[in-house]
Amino acid sequence: MTVLEKEKYYLEIIGKHEANGVEFFTSHGIVIDPEVKIGKGTQILPGTILRGNTVIGENCVIGPNSMLTDCKLGNGVVFNASQGSESVVEDDAKIGPFTQLRPNSHICKKVKIGDFVEVKNSTIGEGTSISHLTYVGDSDVGRHVNFGCGVVTVNYDGTNKNRTTIGDYAFIGCNTNLVAPVKVGDGAYTAAGSTITKDVPGGDLAIARARQENKEEWAKEKLAKYIEKHSK
């Protein structure tokens, strides 16, 4: 097909969804495959691409600048400036901006996944929050878990992919590395900056980092040389 023929083809698809109660503010940058299903009251914002057998529920907001391929979304989902492939997102979840859902991700109800988060082959339990700068791969995460910034589930040892399990109401501190296979129990905490290599029983606090040591006046000579160099 020529460009004009393609535009006409996709405009016809948009028109069919609009007739079924889907809301479009513009057709700019919107590409919807013919197999895609969209529920009544959903808004499709500019730059949205819906591929394959994607199914979207009612009263969602998709976009701007989002791509979904073979995904299933429930009702009331917000999917903002993000990408998803072969994944499930349940009702009232909020995804993005700048989130990537890789295949076999299952995002449960009322989950919040934010900026620069990647989820792969994982289940994220109801009400859990993963707000920013985090990788969750090959993991089973419980309900109402809070992830701090910079958390990584270290799932690959160079030979095998291993799973991480996190219980309900756990708190994963900023910059925690969870080296799989490892389990964090219900209500357990990990301290910021920890590398966790052993299971954490429910209700415990795991601290796995070196004790701070300050070298007195270690930087004094370096600072003097820096100031001298940049004052010329």
PDB file of C-alpha atoms in Angstrom:
ATOM      1  CA  MET A   1       0.000   0.000   0.000  1.00  0.00           C
ATOM      2  CA  THR A   2       1.048   3.582  -0.606  1.00  0.00           C
ATOM      3  CA  VAL A   3       1.286   6.036   2.269  1.00  0.00           C
ATOM      4  CA  LEU A   4      -2.086   7.513   1.358  1.00  0.00           C
ATOM      5  CA  GLU A   5      -3.662   4.064   1.199  1.00  0.00           C
ATOM      6  CA  LYS A   6      -2.219   3.210   4.617  1.00  0.00           C
ATOM      7  CA  GLU A   7      -3.541   6.447   6.093  1.00  0.00           C
ATOM      8  CA  LYS A   8      -7.005   5.719   4.720  1.00  0.00           C
ATOM      9  CA  TYR A   9      -6.854   2.132   6.035  1.00  0.00           C
ATOM     10  CA  TYR A  10      -5.957   3.170   9.582  1.00  0.00           C
ATOM     11  CA  LEU A  11      -8.437   6.059   9.558  1.00  0.00           C
ATOM     12  CA  GLU A  12     -11.185   3.544   8.790  1.00  0.00           C
ATOM     13  CA  ILE A  13     -10.122   1.432  11.780  1.00  0.00           C
ATOM     14  CA  ILE A  14     -10.077   4.521  14.014  1.00  0.00           C
ATOM     15  CA  GLY A  15     -13.559   5.419  12.753  1.00  0.00           C
ATOM     16  CA  LYS A  16     -14.930   1.983  13.717  1.00  0.00           C
ATOM     17  CA  HIS A  17     -13.554   2.296  17.268  1.00  0.00           C
ATOM     18  CA  GLU A  18     -14.866   5.846  17.552  1.00  0.00           C
ATOM     19  CA  ALA A  19     -18.327   4.612  16.593  1.00  0.00           C
ATOM     20  CA  ASN A  20     -18.075   2.111  19.482  1.00  0.00           C
ATOM     21  CA  GLY A  21     -17.413   4.814  22.074  1.00  0.00           C
ATOM     22  CA  VAL A  22     -13.606   5.085  22.006  1.00  0.00           C
ATOM     23  CA  GLU A  23     -12.355   8.670  22.213  1.00  0.00           C
ATOM     24  CA  PHE A  24      -9.710  10.103  19.888  1.00  0.00           C
ATOM     25  CA  PHE A  25      -8.477  13.706  20.025  1.00  0.00           C
ATOM     26  CA  THR A  26      -6.577  13.352  16.756  1.00  0.00           C
ATOM     27  CA  SER A  27      -5.506  10.623  14.365  1.00  0.00           C
ATOM     28  CA  HIS A  28      -1.897  11.837  14.272  1.00  0.00           C
ATOM     29  CA  GLY A  29       0.614   9.035  14.789  1.00  0.00           C
ATOM     30  CA  ILE A  30      -2.066   6.508  15.746  1.00  0.00           C
ATOM     31  CA  VAL A  31      -1.741   3.006  14.284  1.00  0.00           C
ATOM     32  CA  ILE A  32      -4.219   0.289  15.287  1.00  0.00           C
ATOM     33  CA  ASP A  33      -4.158  -3.227  13.878  1.00  0.00           C
ATOM     34  CA  PRO A  34      -7.539  -4.652  12.811  1.00  0.00           C
ATOM     35  CA  GLU A  35      -7.541  -7.406  15.491  1.00  0.00           C
ATOM     36  CA  VAL A  36      -7.218  -4.911  18.368  1.00  0.00           C
ATOM     37  CA  LYS A  37     -10.215  -4.551  20.715  1.00  0.00           C
ATOM     38  CA  ILE A  38     -10.836  -1.383  22.758  1.00  0.00           C
ATOM     39  CA  GLY A  39     -13.501  -0.821  25.406  1.00  0.00           C
ATOM     40  CA  LYS A  40     -16.000   2.024  25.572  1.00  0.00           C
ATOM     41  CA  GLY A  41     -14.843   5.281  27.168  1.00  0.00           C
ATOM     42  CA  THR A  42     -11.142   4.648  26.590  1.00  0.00           C
ATOM     43  CA  GLN A  43      -9.062   7.575  25.349  1.00  0.00           C
ATOM     44  CA  ILE A  44      -6.386   6.963  22.716  1.00  0.00           C
ATOM     45  CA  LEU A  45      -3.867   9.825  22.720  1.00  0.00           C
ATOM     46  CA  PRO A  46      -1.505  10.888  19.900  1.00  0.00           C
ATOM     47  CA  GLY A  47       1.412   8.634  18.984  1.00  0.00           C
ATOM     48  CA  THR A  48      -0.239   5.421  20.177  1.00  0.00           C
ATOM     49  CA  ILE A  49       0.503   2.164  18.335  1.00  0.00           C
ATOM     50  CA  LEU A  50      -1.621  -0.902  19.102  1.00  0.00           C
ATOM     51  CA  ARG A  51      -0.409  -4.145  17.550  1.00  0.00           C
ATOM     52  CA  GLY A  52      -1.473  -7.760  17.218  1.00  0.00           C
ATOM     53  CA  ASN A  53      -4.177  -9.152  19.474  1.00  0.00           C
ATOM     54  CA  THR A  54      -4.074  -6.354  22.027  1.00  0.00           C
ATOM     55  CA  VAL A  55      -7.238  -6.008  24.137  1.00  0.00           C
ATOM     56  CA  ILE A  56      -7.926  -2.830  26.113  1.00  0.00           C
ATOM     57  CA  GLY A  57     -10.736  -2.467  28.636  1.00  0.00           C
ATOM     58  CA  GLU A  58     -13.089   0.410  29.321  1.00  0.00           C
ATOM     59  CA  ASN A  59     -12.228   3.914  30.563  1.00  0.00           C
ATOM     60  CA  CYS A  60      -8.490   3.610  30.026  1.00  0.00           C
ATOM     61  CA  VAL A  61      -6.066   6.317  28.919  1.00  0.00           C
ATOM     62  CA  ILE A  62      -3.496   5.047  26.434  1.00  0.00           C
ATOM     63  CA  GLY A  63      -0.636   7.327  25.380  1.00  0.00           C
ATOM     64  CA  PRO A  64       0.646   9.673  24.329  1.00  0.00           C
ATOM     65  CA  ASN A  65       3.513   7.943  22.531  1.00  0.00           C
ATOM     66  CA  SER A  66       2.826   4.401  23.694  1.00  0.00           C
ATOM     67  CA  MET A  67       3.079   1.012  21.996  1.00  0.00           C
ATOM     68  CA  LEU A  68       1.285  -2.180  23.012  1.00  0.00           C
ATOM     69  CA  THR A  69       1.821  -5.511  21.253  1.00  0.00           C
ATOM     70  CA  ASP A  70      -0.296  -8.567  22.122  1.00  0.00           C
ATOM     71  CA  CYS A  71      -1.182  -7.156  25.541  1.00  0.00           C
ATOM     72  CA  LYS A  72      -4.342  -7.405  27.625  1.00  0.00           C
ATOM     73  CA  LEU A  73      -5.353  -4.384  29.713  1.00  0.00           C
ATOM     74  CA  GLY A  74      -8.207  -4.231  32.207  1.00  0.00           C
ATOM     75  CA  ASN A  75     -10.497  -1.299  32.970  1.00  0.00           C
ATOM     76  CA  GLY A  76      -9.300   2.100  34.149  1.00  0.00           C
ATOM     77  CA  VAL A  77      -5.658   1.546  33.175  1.00  0.00           C
ATOM     78  CA  VAL A  78      -3.389   4.522  32.505  1.00  0.00           C
ATOM     79  CA  PHE A  79      -0.580   3.629  30.093  1.00  0.00           C
ATOM     80  CA  ASN A  80       1.499   6.759  29.539  1.00  0.00           C
ATOM     81  CA  ALA A  81       4.463   7.085  27.131  1.00  0.00           C
ATOM     82  CA  SER A  82       5.488   3.449  27.608  1.00  0.00           C
ATOM     83  CA  GLN A  83       5.842   0.128  25.789  1.00  0.00           C
ATOM     84  CA  GLY A  84       4.429  -3.293  26.535  1.00  0.00           C
ATOM     85  CA  SER A  85       4.665  -6.667  24.834  1.00  0.00           C
ATOM     86  CA  GLU A  86       2.846  -9.952  25.531  1.00  0.00           C
ATOM     87  CA  SER A  87       1.830  -8.828  29.014  1.00  0.00           C
ATOM     88  CA  VAL A  88      -1.257  -8.439  31.210  1.00  0.00           C
ATOM     89  CA  VAL A  89      -2.190  -5.266  33.105  1.00  0.00           C
ATOM     90  CA  GLU A  90      -5.142  -5.497  35.470  1.00  0.00           C
ATOM     91  CA  ASP A  91      -7.724  -2.865  36.445  1.00  0.00           C
ATOM     92  CA  ASP A  92      -6.717   0.616  37.633  1.00  0.00           C
ATOM     93  CA  ALA A  93      -2.975   0.111  37.219  1.00  0.00           C
ATOM     94  CA  LYS A  94      -0.873   3.153  36.311  1.00  0.00           C
ATOM     95  CA  ILE A  95       2.043   2.566  33.974  1.00  0.00           C
ATOM     96  CA  GLY A  96       4.651   5.142  32.936  1.00  0.00           C
ATOM     97  CA  PRO A  97       5.953   7.378  31.737  1.00  0.00           C
ATOM     98  CA  PHE A  98       8.955   5.594  30.202  1.00  0.00           C
ATOM     99  CA  THR A  99       8.142   2.082  31.424  1.00  0.00           C
ATOM    100  CA  GLN A 100       8.910  -1.106  29.508  1.00  0.00           C
ATOM    101  CA  LEU A 101       6.868  -4.253  30.084  1.00  0.00           C
ATOM    102  CA  ARG A 102       8.664  -7.156  28.462  1.00  0.00           C
ATOM    103  CA  PRO A 103       6.966 -10.501  27.669  1.00  0.00           C
ATOM    104  CA  ASN A 104       5.241 -12.507  30.416  1.00  0.00           C
ATOM    105  CA  SER A 105       4.773  -9.599  32.776  1.00  0.00           C
ATOM    106  CA  HIS A 106       1.588  -9.681  34.866  1.00  0.00           C
ATOM    107  CA  ILE A 107       0.724  -6.388  36.534  1.00  0.00           C
ATOM    108  CA  CYS A 108      -2.061  -6.763  39.085  1.00  0.00           C
ATOM    109  CA  LYS A 109      -4.731  -4.282  40.160  1.00  0.00           C
ATOM    110  CA  LYS A 110      -3.793  -0.777  41.315  1.00  0.00           C
ATOM    111  CA  VAL A 111      -0.069  -1.256  40.752  1.00  0.00           C
ATOM    112  CA  LYS A 112       1.977   1.899  40.101  1.00  0.00           C
ATOM    113  CA  ILE A 113       4.975   1.553  37.802  1.00  0.00           C
ATOM    114  CA  GLY A 114       6.783   4.766  36.976  1.00  0.00           C
ATOM    115  CA  ASP A 115       9.725   6.375  35.227  1.00  0.00           C
ATOM    116  CA  PHE A 116      12.451   4.188  33.719  1.00  0.00           C
ATOM    117  CA  VAL A 117      11.239   0.892  35.165  1.00  0.00           C
ATOM    118  CA  GLU A 118      11.620  -2.371  33.253  1.00  0.00           C
ATOM    119  CA  VAL A 119       9.625  -5.479  34.155  1.00  0.00           C
ATOM    120  CA  LYS A 120      10.260  -8.852  32.534  1.00  0.00           C
ATOM    121  CA  ASN A 121       8.698 -12.292  33.114  1.00  0.00           C
ATOM    122  CA  SER A 122       7.390 -11.204  36.507  1.00  0.00           C
ATOM    123  CA  THR A 123       4.188 -10.917  38.518  1.00  0.00           C
ATOM    124  CA  ILE A 124       3.663  -7.674  40.437  1.00  0.00           C
ATOM    125  CA  GLY A 125       1.062  -8.009  43.194  1.00  0.00           C
ATOM    126  CA  GLU A 126      -1.906  -5.750  43.841  1.00  0.00           C
ATOM    127  CA  GLY A 127      -1.144  -2.238  45.088  1.00  0.00           C
ATOM    128  CA  THR A 128       2.624  -2.532  44.753  1.00  0.00           C
ATOM    129  CA  SER A 129       4.596   0.600  43.865  1.00  0.00           C
ATOM    130  CA  ILE A 130       7.712   0.609  41.664  1.00  0.00           C
ATOM    131  CA  SER A 131       8.113   4.303  41.049  1.00  0.00           C
ATOM    132  CA  HIS A 132      11.425   4.804  39.264  1.00  0.00           C
ATOM    133  CA  LEU A 133      14.781   3.550  37.973  1.00  0.00           C
ATOM    134  CA  THR A 134      14.284  -0.138  38.734  1.00  0.00           C
ATOM    135  CA  TYR A 135      14.668  -3.501  36.980  1.00  0.00           C
ATOM    136  CA  VAL A 136      12.400  -6.376  38.014  1.00  0.00           C
ATOM    137  CA  GLY A 137      13.149  -9.557  36.083  1.00  0.00           C
ATOM    138  CA  ASP A 138      12.071 -13.165  36.708  1.00  0.00           C
ATOM    139  CA  SER A 139      10.381 -12.210  39.972  1.00  0.00           C
ATOM    140  CA  ASP A 140       7.248 -12.953  41.986  1.00  0.00           C
ATOM    141  CA  VAL A 141       6.298  -9.834  43.939  1.00  0.00           C
ATOM    142  CA  GLY A 142       3.545  -9.745  46.533  1.00  0.00           C
ATOM    143  CA  ARG A 143       0.895  -7.174  47.407  1.00  0.00           C
ATOM    144  CA  HIS A 144       1.575  -3.617  48.575  1.00  0.00           C
ATOM    145  CA  VAL A 145       5.347  -3.857  48.233  1.00  0.00           C
ATOM    146  CA  ASN A 146       7.297  -0.610  48.013  1.00  0.00           C
ATOM    147  CA  PHE A 147      10.405  -0.428  45.824  1.00  0.00           C
ATOM    148  CA  GLY A 148      12.859   2.400  46.411  1.00  0.00           C
ATOM    149  CA  CYS A 149      14.759   4.026  43.577  1.00  0.00           C
ATOM    150  CA  GLY A 150      17.463   1.999  41.807  1.00  0.00           C
ATOM    151  CA  VAL A 151      16.470  -1.534  42.853  1.00  0.00           C
ATOM    152  CA  VAL A 152      17.743  -4.406  40.704  1.00  0.00           C
ATOM    153  CA  THR A 153      16.717  -8.050  40.805  1.00  0.00           C
ATOM    154  CA  VAL A 154      19.975  -9.686  39.736  1.00  0.00           C
ATOM    155  CA  ASN A 155      18.474 -12.601  37.840  1.00  0.00           C
ATOM    156  CA  TYR A 156      21.338 -13.839  35.642  1.00  0.00           C
ATOM    157  CA  ASP A 157      24.495 -15.529  36.970  1.00  0.00           C
ATOM    158  CA  GLY A 158      26.114 -15.902  33.562  1.00  0.00           C
ATOM    159  CA  THR A 159      24.649 -19.360  32.999  1.00  0.00           C
ATOM    160  CA  ASN A 160      21.093 -19.510  34.354  1.00  0.00           C
ATOM    161  CA  LYS A 161      18.188 -17.143  35.004  1.00  0.00           C
ATOM    162  CA  ASN A 162      17.033 -17.344  38.628  1.00  0.00           C
ATOM    163  CA  ARG A 163      13.909 -16.014  40.351  1.00  0.00           C
ATOM    164  CA  THR A 164      13.412 -13.545  43.159  1.00  0.00           C
ATOM    165  CA  THR A 165      10.403 -13.841  45.488  1.00  0.00           C
ATOM    166  CA  ILE A 166       9.175 -10.891  47.555  1.00  0.00           C
ATOM    167  CA  GLY A 167       6.349 -11.274  50.058  1.00  0.00           C
ATOM    168  CA  ASP A 168       3.436  -8.974  50.837  1.00  0.00           C
ATOM    169  CA  TYR A 169       4.056  -5.559  52.431  1.00  0.00           C
ATOM    170  CA  ALA A 170       7.828  -5.774  52.031  1.00  0.00           C
ATOM    171  CA  PHE A 171       9.944  -2.617  51.691  1.00  0.00           C
ATOM    172  CA  ILE A 172      12.892  -2.748  49.311  1.00  0.00           C
ATOM    173  CA  GLY A 173      15.280   0.114  50.063  1.00  0.00           C
ATOM    174  CA  CYS A 174      16.907   2.342  47.453  1.00  0.00           C
ATOM    175  CA  ASN A 175      19.764   0.802  45.445  1.00  0.00           C
ATOM    176  CA  THR A 176      19.150  -2.713  46.762  1.00  0.00           C
ATOM    177  CA  ASN A 177      20.521  -5.582  44.664  1.00  0.00           C
ATOM    178  CA  LEU A 178      18.520  -8.775  45.139  1.00  0.00           C
ATOM    179  CA  VAL A 179      20.815 -11.557  43.905  1.00  0.00           C
ATOM    180  CA  ALA A 180      18.593 -14.429  42.794  1.00  0.00           C
ATOM    181  CA  PRO A 181      17.644 -16.997  43.809  1.00  0.00           C
ATOM    182  CA  VAL A 182      16.573 -15.143  46.939  1.00  0.00           C
ATOM    183  CA  LYS A 183      13.393 -14.674  48.985  1.00  0.00           C
ATOM    184  CA  VAL A 184      12.284 -11.624  50.964  1.00  0.00           C
ATOM    185  CA  GLY A 185       9.529 -12.500  53.429  1.00  0.00           C
ATOM    186  CA  ASP A 186       6.268 -10.736  54.243  1.00  0.00           C
ATOM    187  CA  GLY A 187       6.806  -7.329  55.814  1.00  0.00           C
ATOM    188  CA  ALA A 188      10.599  -7.551  55.594  1.00  0.00           C
ATOM    189  CA  TYR A 189      12.828  -4.557  54.896  1.00  0.00           C
ATOM    190  CA  THR A 190      16.117  -4.190  53.073  1.00  0.00           C
ATOM    191  CA  ALA A 191      18.365  -1.276  53.955  1.00  0.00           C
ATOM    192  CA  ALA A 192      19.311   1.197  51.216  1.00  0.00           C
ATOM    193  CA  GLY A 193      22.481   0.252  49.362  1.00  0.00           C
ATOM    194  CA  SER A 194      22.380  -3.424  50.340  1.00  0.00           C
ATOM    195  CA  THR A 195      23.314  -6.400  48.183  1.00  0.00           C
ATOM    196  CA  ILE A 196      21.096  -9.242  49.383  1.00  0.00           C
ATOM    197  CA  THR A 197      22.392 -12.754  48.706  1.00  0.00           C
ATOM    198  CA  LYS A 198      20.559 -14.658  51.473  1.00  0.00           C
ATOM    199  CA  ASP A 199      16.857 -15.080  52.233  1.00  0.00           C
ATOM    200  CA  VAL A 200      15.311 -12.411  54.479  1.00  0.00           C
ATOM    201  CA  PRO A 201      12.719 -13.821  56.921  1.00  0.00           C
ATOM    202  CA  GLY A 202       9.397 -12.038  57.273  1.00  0.00           C
ATOM    203  CA  GLY A 203       9.544  -8.939  59.472  1.00  0.00           C
ATOM    204  CA  ASP A 204      13.363  -8.751  59.465  1.00  0.00           C
ATOM    205  CA  LEU A 205      15.587  -5.885  58.357  1.00  0.00           C
ATOM    206  CA  ALA A 206      18.463  -6.983  56.107  1.00  0.00           C
ATOM    207  CA  ILE A 207      21.575  -4.796  56.008  1.00  0.00           C
ATOM    208  CA  ALA A 208      24.309  -5.883  53.612  1.00  0.00           C
ATOM    209  CA  ARG A 209      26.790  -3.069  53.084  1.00  0.00           C
ATOM    210  CA  ALA A 210      30.237  -2.103  54.361  1.00  0.00           C
ATOM    211  CA  ARG A 211      30.497   0.089  57.440  1.00  0.00           C
ATOM    212  CA  GLN A 212      31.375   3.690  56.560  1.00  0.00           C
ATOM    213  CA  GLU A 213      34.932   4.858  57.251  1.00  0.00           C
ATOM    214  CA  ASN A 214      36.059   8.475  56.771  1.00  0.00           C
ATOM    215  CA  LYS A 215      39.727   9.142  55.877  1.00  0.00           C
ATOM    216  CA  GLU A 216      40.553  12.370  57.675  1.00  0.00           C
ATOM    217  CA  GLU A 217      41.630  15.201  55.336  1.00  0.00           C
ATOM    218  CA  TRP A 218      42.211  12.676  52.507  1.00  0.00           C
ATOM    219  CA  ALA A 219      40.908  15.133  49.898  1.00  0.00           C
ATOM    220  CA  LYS A 220      42.660  18.254  51.172  1.00  0.00           C
ATOM    221  CA  GLU A 221      45.695  18.039  48.868  1.00  0.00           C
ATOM    222  CA  LYS A 222      43.603  17.082  45.818  1.00  0.00           C
ATOM    223  CA  LEU A 223      41.242  20.004  46.425  1.00  0.00           C
ATOM    224  CA  ALA A 224      44.155  22.453  46.684  1.00  0.00           C
ATOM    225  CA  LYS A 225      45.584  21.268  43.361  1.00  0.00           C
ATOM    226  CA  TYR A 226      42.154  21.466  41.705  1.00  0.00           C
ATOM    227  CA  ILE A 227      41.602  25.041  42.909  1.00  0.00           C
ATOM    228  CA  GLU A 228      45.108  26.049  41.760  1.00  0.00           C
ATOM    229  CA  LYS A 229      44.570  24.569  38.298  1.00  0.00           C
ATOM    230  CA  HIS A 230      41.227  26.243  37.717  1.00  0.00           C
ATOM    231  CA  SER A 231      42.156  29.650  39.131  1.00  0.00           C
ATOM    232  CA  LYS A 232      44.754  30.329  36.415  1.00  0.00           C
TER     233      LYS A 232
END
